[in-house]
Amino acid sequence: ADMFTFQGLLPEGDHGISYSIPNLLVDHAMRNPPVPPGFWRGVNVNQNAIYMESFMDELAHAAGEDPLAFRRKLMRDNPKGLAVLNAVAERAGWGQPAPAGVFRGLAVCKAFASYIAACAEVSVDGRGRLRIHRIVAATDPGHAVNPQQIEAQVEGSFVFGLSALLYGECTIRGGRVEQENFDTYPSMLMPEMPKVEVILMPSGGFWGGVGEPTIAVAAPAVLNAIFAATGRRIRQFPLKHADLRAA
C-alpha cells in the first residue's frame, strides 16, 4: 500500500497518529474511480483527520466524557501534540461558557512532522444556517525561521480547509468536470471568514511543515462544533448540501 494513504494515521513518524492505542490496526480498501485524482493542498491527511477526529469526538460522547479530557487521557505519550491541544483549549476558553448560541469543537493532528490543533466556535440558527465565528489554531513546527510568514500560512490554510468543507465539489457530466472557475467552484469570501487566532509554539529539535498541516484540523474542528450545536454528525460533504437543523 502507498503509505501516503495513511497520512495522520500511521503508528509513528511525520504523519503519526496522535493517540496511544494499545491495539492498533490501520487498513483500507482500494477504490479506483474512473476520474483521475490529483494532489491538493494537504493531501491525504485532510480526510484522514476528519475520520479520526470526528470519531474521537463520537467516542467521547458515547463515553459521557468531555472531548478535551477524553483526548488528554490518550495523549499522555504525545507531549508535543498535547501541548498544542491544551494551548487552543486555553485560548478559546474551553470549559467556560461560550457566547449565547455559540458552540465549540476540537481537533488535533500530526502532519508533515508538525503538531497542530484547532478549536472552532460556530453557531447554527433555526433554519440550519451555519456561521463560523472564530478559529483558534496552534502549531509546533519545531523551528520557526519567519514567524510572521508561518502565521500567514496558517491563516490561509483555513481558507482552503473551510472552503473545501463548505463548498468543495467536482461533478462530472458528459465525461468532464463541470466546475471551471471560481464562479462554479467557490472559495470562502471575506465576510464569511472567521477570525483566525494563531498560536505559534516552536519547540525546536525538528523541521516541520507550515503550509499544509493546519488545513487538516479545519474541517473536523468545525464538524465537532456543529455536533455540539445541533446533535448532528455530518458525514457527507460539502456542507452546502447538508441539513444542519438541530436533530
PDB file of C-alpha atoms in Angstrom:
ATOM      1  CA  ALA A   1       0.000   0.000   0.000  1.00  0.00           C
ATOM      2  CA  ASP A   2       1.067   3.587  -0.605  1.00  0.00           C
ATOM      3  CA  MET A   3       1.903   4.809   2.900  1.00  0.00           C
ATOM      4  CA  PHE A   4       0.847   8.339   1.973  1.00  0.00           C
ATOM      5  CA  THR A   5      -2.687   6.935   2.018  1.00  0.00           C
ATOM      6  CA  PHE A   6      -2.386   6.755   5.804  1.00  0.00           C
ATOM      7  CA  GLN A   7      -1.132  10.279   6.493  1.00  0.00           C
ATOM      8  CA  GLY A   8      -2.189  11.185  10.029  1.00  0.00           C
ATOM      9  CA  LEU A   9      -2.991   7.556  10.886  1.00  0.00           C
ATOM     10  CA  LEU A  10       0.453   5.952  10.907  1.00  0.00           C
ATOM     11  CA  PRO A  11       1.751   4.412  14.150  1.00  0.00           C
ATOM     12  CA  GLU A  12       4.708   6.823  14.158  1.00  0.00           C
ATOM     13  CA  GLY A  13       6.694   9.255  12.041  1.00  0.00           C
ATOM     14  CA  ASP A  14       5.932  12.571  10.338  1.00  0.00           C
ATOM     15  CA  HIS A  15       2.247  11.650   9.946  1.00  0.00           C
ATOM     16  CA  GLY A  16       1.829   9.626  13.130  1.00  0.00           C
ATOM     17  CA  ILE A  17      -1.440   9.103  14.973  1.00  0.00           C
ATOM     18  CA  SER A  18      -1.887  11.461  17.923  1.00  0.00           C
ATOM     19  CA  TYR A  19      -3.094   8.867  20.417  1.00  0.00           C
ATOM     20  CA  SER A  20      -1.603   5.947  22.330  1.00  0.00           C
ATOM     21  CA  ILE A  21      -3.822   2.991  21.454  1.00  0.00           C
ATOM     22  CA  PRO A  22      -2.542  -0.421  22.636  1.00  0.00           C
ATOM     23  CA  ASN A  23      -4.083  -2.442  19.806  1.00  0.00           C
ATOM     24  CA  LEU A  24      -3.970  -0.528  16.541  1.00  0.00           C
ATOM     25  CA  LEU A  25      -4.749  -1.789  13.044  1.00  0.00           C
ATOM     26  CA  VAL A  26      -4.941   0.691  10.185  1.00  0.00           C
ATOM     27  CA  ASP A  27      -6.155  -0.748   6.891  1.00  0.00           C
ATOM     28  CA  HIS A  28      -8.003   0.354   3.800  1.00  0.00           C
ATOM     29  CA  ALA A  29      -9.884  -0.887   0.764  1.00  0.00           C
ATOM     30  CA  MET A  30      -8.834   0.409  -2.636  1.00  0.00           C
ATOM     31  CA  ARG A  31     -11.357   2.186  -4.810  1.00  0.00           C
ATOM     32  CA  ASN A  32     -10.245   3.282  -8.247  1.00  0.00           C
ATOM     33  CA  PRO A  33     -12.795   5.684  -9.737  1.00  0.00           C
ATOM     34  CA  PRO A  34     -12.623   6.438 -13.459  1.00  0.00           C
ATOM     35  CA  VAL A  35     -11.841  10.103 -12.754  1.00  0.00           C
ATOM     36  CA  PRO A  36      -8.070  10.580 -12.343  1.00  0.00           C
ATOM     37  CA  PRO A  37      -7.261  12.217  -8.985  1.00  0.00           C
ATOM     38  CA  GLY A  38      -4.626  14.844  -8.376  1.00  0.00           C
ATOM     39  CA  PHE A  39      -2.870  16.379  -5.404  1.00  0.00           C
ATOM     40  CA  TRP A  40      -4.373  19.169  -3.362  1.00  0.00           C
ATOM     41  CA  ARG A  41      -3.022  21.268  -0.526  1.00  0.00           C
ATOM     42  CA  GLY A  42      -2.729  18.979   2.488  1.00  0.00           C
ATOM     43  CA  VAL A  43      -3.015  15.712   0.511  1.00  0.00           C
ATOM     44  CA  ASN A  44      -4.460  12.672   2.339  1.00  0.00           C
ATOM     45  CA  VAL A  45      -4.136  13.948   5.887  1.00  0.00           C
ATOM     46  CA  ASN A  46      -7.125  16.235   5.241  1.00  0.00           C
ATOM     47  CA  GLN A  47      -9.680  13.447   5.006  1.00  0.00           C
ATOM     48  CA  ASN A  48      -7.881  11.192   7.498  1.00  0.00           C
ATOM     49  CA  ALA A  49      -8.040  13.888  10.177  1.00  0.00           C
ATOM     50  CA  ILE A  50     -11.801  14.130   9.630  1.00  0.00           C
ATOM     51  CA  TYR A  51     -12.175  10.375  10.121  1.00  0.00           C
ATOM     52  CA  MET A  52     -10.001  10.282  13.221  1.00  0.00           C
ATOM     53  CA  GLU A  53     -11.078  13.455  14.987  1.00  0.00           C
ATOM     54  CA  SER A  54     -14.787  13.100  14.285  1.00  0.00           C
ATOM     55  CA  PHE A  55     -14.659   9.535  15.594  1.00  0.00           C
ATOM     56  CA  MET A  56     -12.704  10.565  18.691  1.00  0.00           C
ATOM     57  CA  ASP A  57     -15.452  13.069  19.395  1.00  0.00           C
ATOM     58  CA  GLU A  58     -18.078  10.358  18.943  1.00  0.00           C
ATOM     59  CA  LEU A  59     -16.197   8.103  21.354  1.00  0.00           C
ATOM     60  CA  ALA A  60     -16.023  10.877  23.939  1.00  0.00           C
ATOM     61  CA  HIS A  61     -19.759  11.470  23.599  1.00  0.00           C
ATOM     62  CA  ALA A  62     -20.513   7.736  23.862  1.00  0.00           C
ATOM     63  CA  ALA A  63     -18.351   7.543  27.000  1.00  0.00           C
ATOM     64  CA  GLY A  64     -20.094  10.564  28.508  1.00  0.00           C
ATOM     65  CA  GLU A  65     -16.802  12.451  28.732  1.00  0.00           C
ATOM     66  CA  ASP A  66     -15.669  15.929  27.808  1.00  0.00           C
ATOM     67  CA  PRO A  67     -13.965  15.812  24.368  1.00  0.00           C
ATOM     68  CA  LEU A  68     -10.869  17.590  25.680  1.00  0.00           C
ATOM     69  CA  ALA A  69     -10.499  15.380  28.754  1.00  0.00           C
ATOM     70  CA  PHE A  70     -11.071  12.257  26.643  1.00  0.00           C
ATOM     71  CA  ARG A  71      -8.281  13.207  24.239  1.00  0.00           C
ATOM     72  CA  ARG A  72      -5.903  14.181  27.014  1.00  0.00           C
ATOM     73  CA  LYS A  73      -6.056  10.697  28.527  1.00  0.00           C
ATOM     74  CA  LEU A  74      -4.990   9.157  25.217  1.00  0.00           C
ATOM     75  CA  MET A  75      -2.172  11.658  24.577  1.00  0.00           C
ATOM     76  CA  ARG A  76      -0.019  11.165  27.662  1.00  0.00           C
ATOM     77  CA  ASP A  77       2.781   9.789  25.477  1.00  0.00           C
ATOM     78  CA  ASN A  78       2.487  12.648  22.978  1.00  0.00           C
ATOM     79  CA  PRO A  79       3.599  15.760  24.898  1.00  0.00           C
ATOM     80  CA  LYS A  80       4.045  17.984  21.844  1.00  0.00           C
ATOM     81  CA  GLY A  81       0.626  17.108  20.462  1.00  0.00           C
ATOM     82  CA  LEU A  82      -0.919  17.555  23.889  1.00  0.00           C
ATOM     83  CA  ALA A  83       0.760  20.950  24.228  1.00  0.00           C
ATOM     84  CA  VAL A  84      -0.863  22.369  21.082  1.00  0.00           C
ATOM     85  CA  LEU A  85      -4.230  20.885  22.063  1.00  0.00           C
ATOM     86  CA  ASN A  86      -4.024  22.441  25.527  1.00  0.00           C
ATOM     87  CA  ALA A  87      -2.969  25.766  24.019  1.00  0.00           C
ATOM     88  CA  VAL A  88      -6.026  26.096  21.771  1.00  0.00           C
ATOM     89  CA  ALA A  89      -8.349  24.931  24.536  1.00  0.00           C
ATOM     90  CA  GLU A  90      -6.972  27.506  26.954  1.00  0.00           C
ATOM     91  CA  ARG A  91      -7.025  30.376  24.435  1.00  0.00           C
ATOM     92  CA  ALA A  92     -10.554  29.523  23.289  1.00  0.00           C
ATOM     93  CA  GLY A  93     -11.848  29.257  26.845  1.00  0.00           C
ATOM     94  CA  TRP A  94     -12.779  25.579  26.720  1.00  0.00           C
ATOM     95  CA  GLY A  95     -14.736  24.677  29.834  1.00  0.00           C
ATOM     96  CA  GLN A  96     -16.009  28.236  30.206  1.00  0.00           C
ATOM     97  CA  PRO A  97     -19.366  29.429  28.861  1.00  0.00           C
ATOM     98  CA  ALA A  98     -19.298  30.424  25.197  1.00  0.00           C
ATOM     99  CA  PRO A  99     -21.330  33.387  23.920  1.00  0.00           C
ATOM    100  CA  ALA A 100     -25.053  32.669  23.669  1.00  0.00           C
ATOM    101  CA  GLY A 101     -25.806  30.301  20.795  1.00  0.00           C
ATOM    102  CA  VAL A 102     -22.126  29.563  20.116  1.00  0.00           C
ATOM    103  CA  PHE A 103     -20.623  26.077  20.424  1.00  0.00           C
ATOM    104  CA  ARG A 104     -17.062  24.763  20.316  1.00  0.00           C
ATOM    105  CA  GLY A 105     -15.300  21.819  18.696  1.00  0.00           C
ATOM    106  CA  LEU A 106     -11.733  20.490  18.848  1.00  0.00           C
ATOM    107  CA  ALA A 107      -9.328  18.681  16.547  1.00  0.00           C
ATOM    108  CA  VAL A 108      -5.662  17.684  16.848  1.00  0.00           C
ATOM    109  CA  CYS A 109      -3.322  16.018  14.392  1.00  0.00           C
ATOM    110  CA  LYS A 110       0.284  15.465  13.348  1.00  0.00           C
ATOM    111  CA  ALA A 111       1.086  16.181   9.717  1.00  0.00           C
ATOM    112  CA  PHE A 112       4.267  16.830   7.765  1.00  0.00           C
ATOM    113  CA  ALA A 113       6.161  16.455  11.073  1.00  0.00           C
ATOM    114  CA  SER A 114       4.284  19.375  12.693  1.00  0.00           C
ATOM    115  CA  TYR A 115       1.915  19.164  15.649  1.00  0.00           C
ATOM    116  CA  ILE A 116      -1.342  21.032  15.061  1.00  0.00           C
ATOM    117  CA  ALA A 117      -4.639  21.656  16.827  1.00  0.00           C
ATOM    118  CA  ALA A 118      -7.694  23.853  16.411  1.00  0.00           C
ATOM    119  CA  CYS A 119     -10.770  24.944  18.306  1.00  0.00           C
ATOM    120  CA  ALA A 120     -13.725  26.211  16.270  1.00  0.00           C
ATOM    121  CA  GLU A 121     -16.605  28.335  17.517  1.00  0.00           C
ATOM    122  CA  VAL A 122     -19.802  28.110  15.459  1.00  0.00           C
ATOM    123  CA  SER A 123     -23.500  28.847  15.602  1.00  0.00           C
ATOM    124  CA  VAL A 124     -26.370  27.266  13.667  1.00  0.00           C
ATOM    125  CA  ASP A 125     -29.695  29.083  13.514  1.00  0.00           C
ATOM    126  CA  GLY A 126     -33.154  27.521  13.410  1.00  0.00           C
ATOM    127  CA  ARG A 127     -33.061  27.334   9.615  1.00  0.00           C
ATOM    128  CA  GLY A 128     -29.792  25.403   9.654  1.00  0.00           C
ATOM    129  CA  ARG A 129     -27.587  28.293   8.572  1.00  0.00           C
ATOM    130  CA  LEU A 130     -24.014  27.882   9.787  1.00  0.00           C
ATOM    131  CA  ARG A 131     -21.787  30.700  10.948  1.00  0.00           C
ATOM    132  CA  ILE A 132     -18.150  30.043  11.847  1.00  0.00           C
ATOM    133  CA  HIS A 133     -17.228  32.806  14.261  1.00  0.00           C
ATOM    134  CA  ARG A 134     -13.719  32.024  15.417  1.00  0.00           C
ATOM    135  CA  ILE A 135     -10.837  29.616  14.913  1.00  0.00           C
ATOM    136  CA  VAL A 136      -8.003  29.231  17.401  1.00  0.00           C
ATOM    137  CA  ALA A 137      -5.127  27.295  15.825  1.00  0.00           C
ATOM    138  CA  ALA A 138      -1.837  26.171  17.342  1.00  0.00           C
ATOM    139  CA  THR A 139       1.149  24.717  15.542  1.00  0.00           C
ATOM    140  CA  ASP A 140       4.529  23.407  16.629  1.00  0.00           C
ATOM    141  CA  PRO A 141       6.722  23.145  13.511  1.00  0.00           C
ATOM    142  CA  GLY A 142       9.906  22.564  15.511  1.00  0.00           C
ATOM    143  CA  HIS A 143      11.897  25.559  14.289  1.00  0.00           C
ATOM    144  CA  ALA A 144      10.355  28.864  13.210  1.00  0.00           C
ATOM    145  CA  VAL A 145      12.536  30.937  10.885  1.00  0.00           C
ATOM    146  CA  ASN A 146       9.923  33.544   9.926  1.00  0.00           C
ATOM    147  CA  PRO A 147       7.077  33.612  12.477  1.00  0.00           C
ATOM    148  CA  GLN A 148       5.007  36.171  10.574  1.00  0.00           C
ATOM    149  CA  GLN A 149       5.121  34.054   7.415  1.00  0.00           C
ATOM    150  CA  ILE A 150       4.091  30.979   9.397  1.00  0.00           C
ATOM    151  CA  GLU A 151       1.098  32.835  10.829  1.00  0.00           C
ATOM    152  CA  ALA A 152       0.058  33.863   7.310  1.00  0.00           C
ATOM    153  CA  GLN A 153       0.349  30.268   6.101  1.00  0.00           C
ATOM    154  CA  VAL A 154      -1.807  29.024   8.976  1.00  0.00           C
ATOM    155  CA  GLU A 155      -4.449  31.695   8.386  1.00  0.00           C
ATOM    156  CA  GLY A 156      -4.535  30.914   4.670  1.00  0.00           C
ATOM    157  CA  SER A 157      -4.765  27.195   5.308  1.00  0.00           C
ATOM    158  CA  PHE A 158      -8.131  27.720   6.985  1.00  0.00           C
ATOM    159  CA  VAL A 159      -9.424  29.453   3.862  1.00  0.00           C
ATOM    160  CA  PHE A 160      -8.566  26.263   1.967  1.00  0.00           C
ATOM    161  CA  GLY A 161      -9.837  23.858   4.621  1.00  0.00           C
ATOM    162  CA  LEU A 162     -13.111  25.629   5.333  1.00  0.00           C
ATOM    163  CA  SER A 163     -13.804  26.272   1.641  1.00  0.00           C
ATOM    164  CA  ALA A 164     -13.412  22.560   0.929  1.00  0.00           C
ATOM    165  CA  LEU A 165     -15.723  21.665   3.810  1.00  0.00           C
ATOM    166  CA  LEU A 166     -18.434  24.150   2.877  1.00  0.00           C
ATOM    167  CA  TYR A 167     -18.306  24.236  -0.920  1.00  0.00           C
ATOM    168  CA  GLY A 168     -15.645  21.962  -2.436  1.00  0.00           C
ATOM    169  CA  GLU A 169     -17.209  19.698  -5.025  1.00  0.00           C
ATOM    170  CA  CYS A 170     -16.382  18.427  -8.504  1.00  0.00           C
ATOM    171  CA  THR A 171     -19.242  16.963 -10.515  1.00  0.00           C
ATOM    172  CA  ILE A 172     -18.880  15.102 -13.802  1.00  0.00           C
ATOM    173  CA  ARG A 173     -21.175  15.468 -16.797  1.00  0.00           C
ATOM    174  CA  GLY A 174     -20.512  14.240 -20.304  1.00  0.00           C
ATOM    175  CA  GLY A 175     -17.090  12.951 -19.314  1.00  0.00           C
ATOM    176  CA  ARG A 176     -15.755  16.251 -17.975  1.00  0.00           C
ATOM    177  CA  VAL A 177     -15.679  18.235 -14.746  1.00  0.00           C
ATOM    178  CA  GLU A 178     -18.422  20.864 -14.694  1.00  0.00           C
ATOM    179  CA  GLN A 179     -16.613  23.328 -12.422  1.00  0.00           C
ATOM    180  CA  GLU A 180     -14.321  25.616 -14.422  1.00  0.00           C
ATOM    181  CA  ASN A 181     -13.571  28.663 -12.272  1.00  0.00           C
ATOM    182  CA  PHE A 182     -14.437  30.368  -9.004  1.00  0.00           C
ATOM    183  CA  ASP A 183     -17.973  31.124 -10.191  1.00  0.00           C
ATOM    184  CA  THR A 184     -18.722  27.384 -10.097  1.00  0.00           C
ATOM    185  CA  TYR A 185     -16.064  26.292  -7.581  1.00  0.00           C
ATOM    186  CA  PRO A 186     -16.397  28.920  -4.836  1.00  0.00           C
ATOM    187  CA  SER A 187     -13.987  29.778  -2.067  1.00  0.00           C
ATOM    188  CA  MET A 188     -14.873  31.437   1.218  1.00  0.00           C
ATOM    189  CA  LEU A 189     -15.300  35.181   0.890  1.00  0.00           C
ATOM    190  CA  MET A 190     -14.067  37.748   3.369  1.00  0.00           C
ATOM    191  CA  PRO A 191     -17.493  38.309   5.028  1.00  0.00           C
ATOM    192  CA  GLU A 192     -17.735  34.547   5.675  1.00  0.00           C
ATOM    193  CA  MET A 193     -14.264  34.013   7.086  1.00  0.00           C
ATOM    194  CA  PRO A 194     -13.980  33.608  10.832  1.00  0.00           C
ATOM    195  CA  LYS A 195     -11.377  35.308  12.928  1.00  0.00           C
ATOM    196  CA  VAL A 196      -8.285  33.061  12.945  1.00  0.00           C
ATOM    197  CA  GLU A 197      -6.047  33.329  16.008  1.00  0.00           C
ATOM    198  CA  VAL A 198      -2.666  31.669  15.521  1.00  0.00           C
ATOM    199  CA  ILE A 199      -0.567  30.303  18.372  1.00  0.00           C
ATOM    200  CA  LEU A 200       2.967  29.527  17.221  1.00  0.00           C
ATOM    201  CA  MET A 201       4.764  27.118  19.551  1.00  0.00           C
ATOM    202  CA  PRO A 202       8.188  26.156  18.103  1.00  0.00           C
ATOM    203  CA  SER A 203       9.732  23.635  20.492  1.00  0.00           C
ATOM    204  CA  GLY A 204      12.923  23.098  18.469  1.00  0.00           C
ATOM    205  CA  GLY A 205      14.694  19.914  17.518  1.00  0.00           C
ATOM    206  CA  PHE A 206      12.992  19.232  14.181  1.00  0.00           C
ATOM    207  CA  TRP A 207      11.759  20.883  10.994  1.00  0.00           C
ATOM    208  CA  GLY A 208       8.036  20.558  10.302  1.00  0.00           C
ATOM    209  CA  GLY A 209       5.790  21.896   7.583  1.00  0.00           C
ATOM    210  CA  VAL A 210       3.659  25.025   7.889  1.00  0.00           C
ATOM    211  CA  GLY A 211       1.915  25.430   4.517  1.00  0.00           C
ATOM    212  CA  GLU A 212      -0.247  22.316   4.570  1.00  0.00           C
ATOM    213  CA  PRO A 213      -0.641  20.803   8.068  1.00  0.00           C
ATOM    214  CA  THR A 214      -3.275  23.058   9.641  1.00  0.00           C
ATOM    215  CA  ILE A 215      -5.709  22.521   6.769  1.00  0.00           C
ATOM    216  CA  ALA A 216      -6.311  19.088   8.281  1.00  0.00           C
ATOM    217  CA  VAL A 217      -7.852  20.335  11.540  1.00  0.00           C
ATOM    218  CA  ALA A 218     -10.147  22.937   9.952  1.00  0.00           C
ATOM    219  CA  ALA A 219     -12.988  20.616   8.949  1.00  0.00           C
ATOM    220  CA  PRO A 220     -13.072  18.269  11.967  1.00  0.00           C
ATOM    221  CA  ALA A 221     -12.990  21.137  14.471  1.00  0.00           C
ATOM    222  CA  VAL A 222     -15.998  22.726  12.751  1.00  0.00           C
ATOM    223  CA  LEU A 223     -17.822  19.398  12.381  1.00  0.00           C
ATOM    224  CA  ASN A 224     -17.399  18.658  16.079  1.00  0.00           C
ATOM    225  CA  ALA A 225     -18.684  22.130  16.925  1.00  0.00           C
ATOM    226  CA  ILE A 226     -21.704  21.541  14.665  1.00  0.00           C
ATOM    227  CA  PHE A 227     -22.464  18.373  16.625  1.00  0.00           C
ATOM    228  CA  ALA A 228     -22.250  20.316  19.881  1.00  0.00           C
ATOM    229  CA  ALA A 229     -24.681  22.869  18.435  1.00  0.00           C
ATOM    230  CA  THR A 230     -27.183  20.555  16.741  1.00  0.00           C
ATOM    231  CA  GLY A 231     -26.645  16.944  17.819  1.00  0.00           C
ATOM    232  CA  ARG A 232     -25.999  16.021  14.174  1.00  0.00           C
ATOM    233  CA  ARG A 233     -22.971  14.108  12.891  1.00  0.00           C
ATOM    234  CA  ILE A 234     -22.329  15.167   9.315  1.00  0.00           C
ATOM    235  CA  ARG A 235     -20.561  12.545   7.194  1.00  0.00           C
ATOM    236  CA  GLN A 236     -21.136  13.799   3.670  1.00  0.00           C
ATOM    237  CA  PHE A 237     -19.626  16.928   2.198  1.00  0.00           C
ATOM    238  CA  PRO A 238     -19.707  19.690   1.135  1.00  0.00           C
ATOM    239  CA  LEU A 239     -21.864  21.181   3.859  1.00  0.00           C
ATOM    240  CA  LYS A 240     -23.818  23.264   1.354  1.00  0.00           C
ATOM    241  CA  HIS A 241     -25.913  20.114   0.788  1.00  0.00           C
ATOM    242  CA  ALA A 242     -26.323  19.210   4.479  1.00  0.00           C
ATOM    243  CA  ASP A 243     -29.332  19.702   6.734  1.00  0.00           C
ATOM    244  CA  LEU A 244     -27.842  21.386   9.792  1.00  0.00           C
ATOM    245  CA  ARG A 245     -31.056  21.983  11.689  1.00  0.00           C
ATOM    246  CA  ALA A 246     -30.987  20.661  15.243  1.00  0.00           C
ATOM    247  CA  ALA A 247     -31.672  16.939  15.491  1.00  0.00           C
TER     248      ALA A 247
END
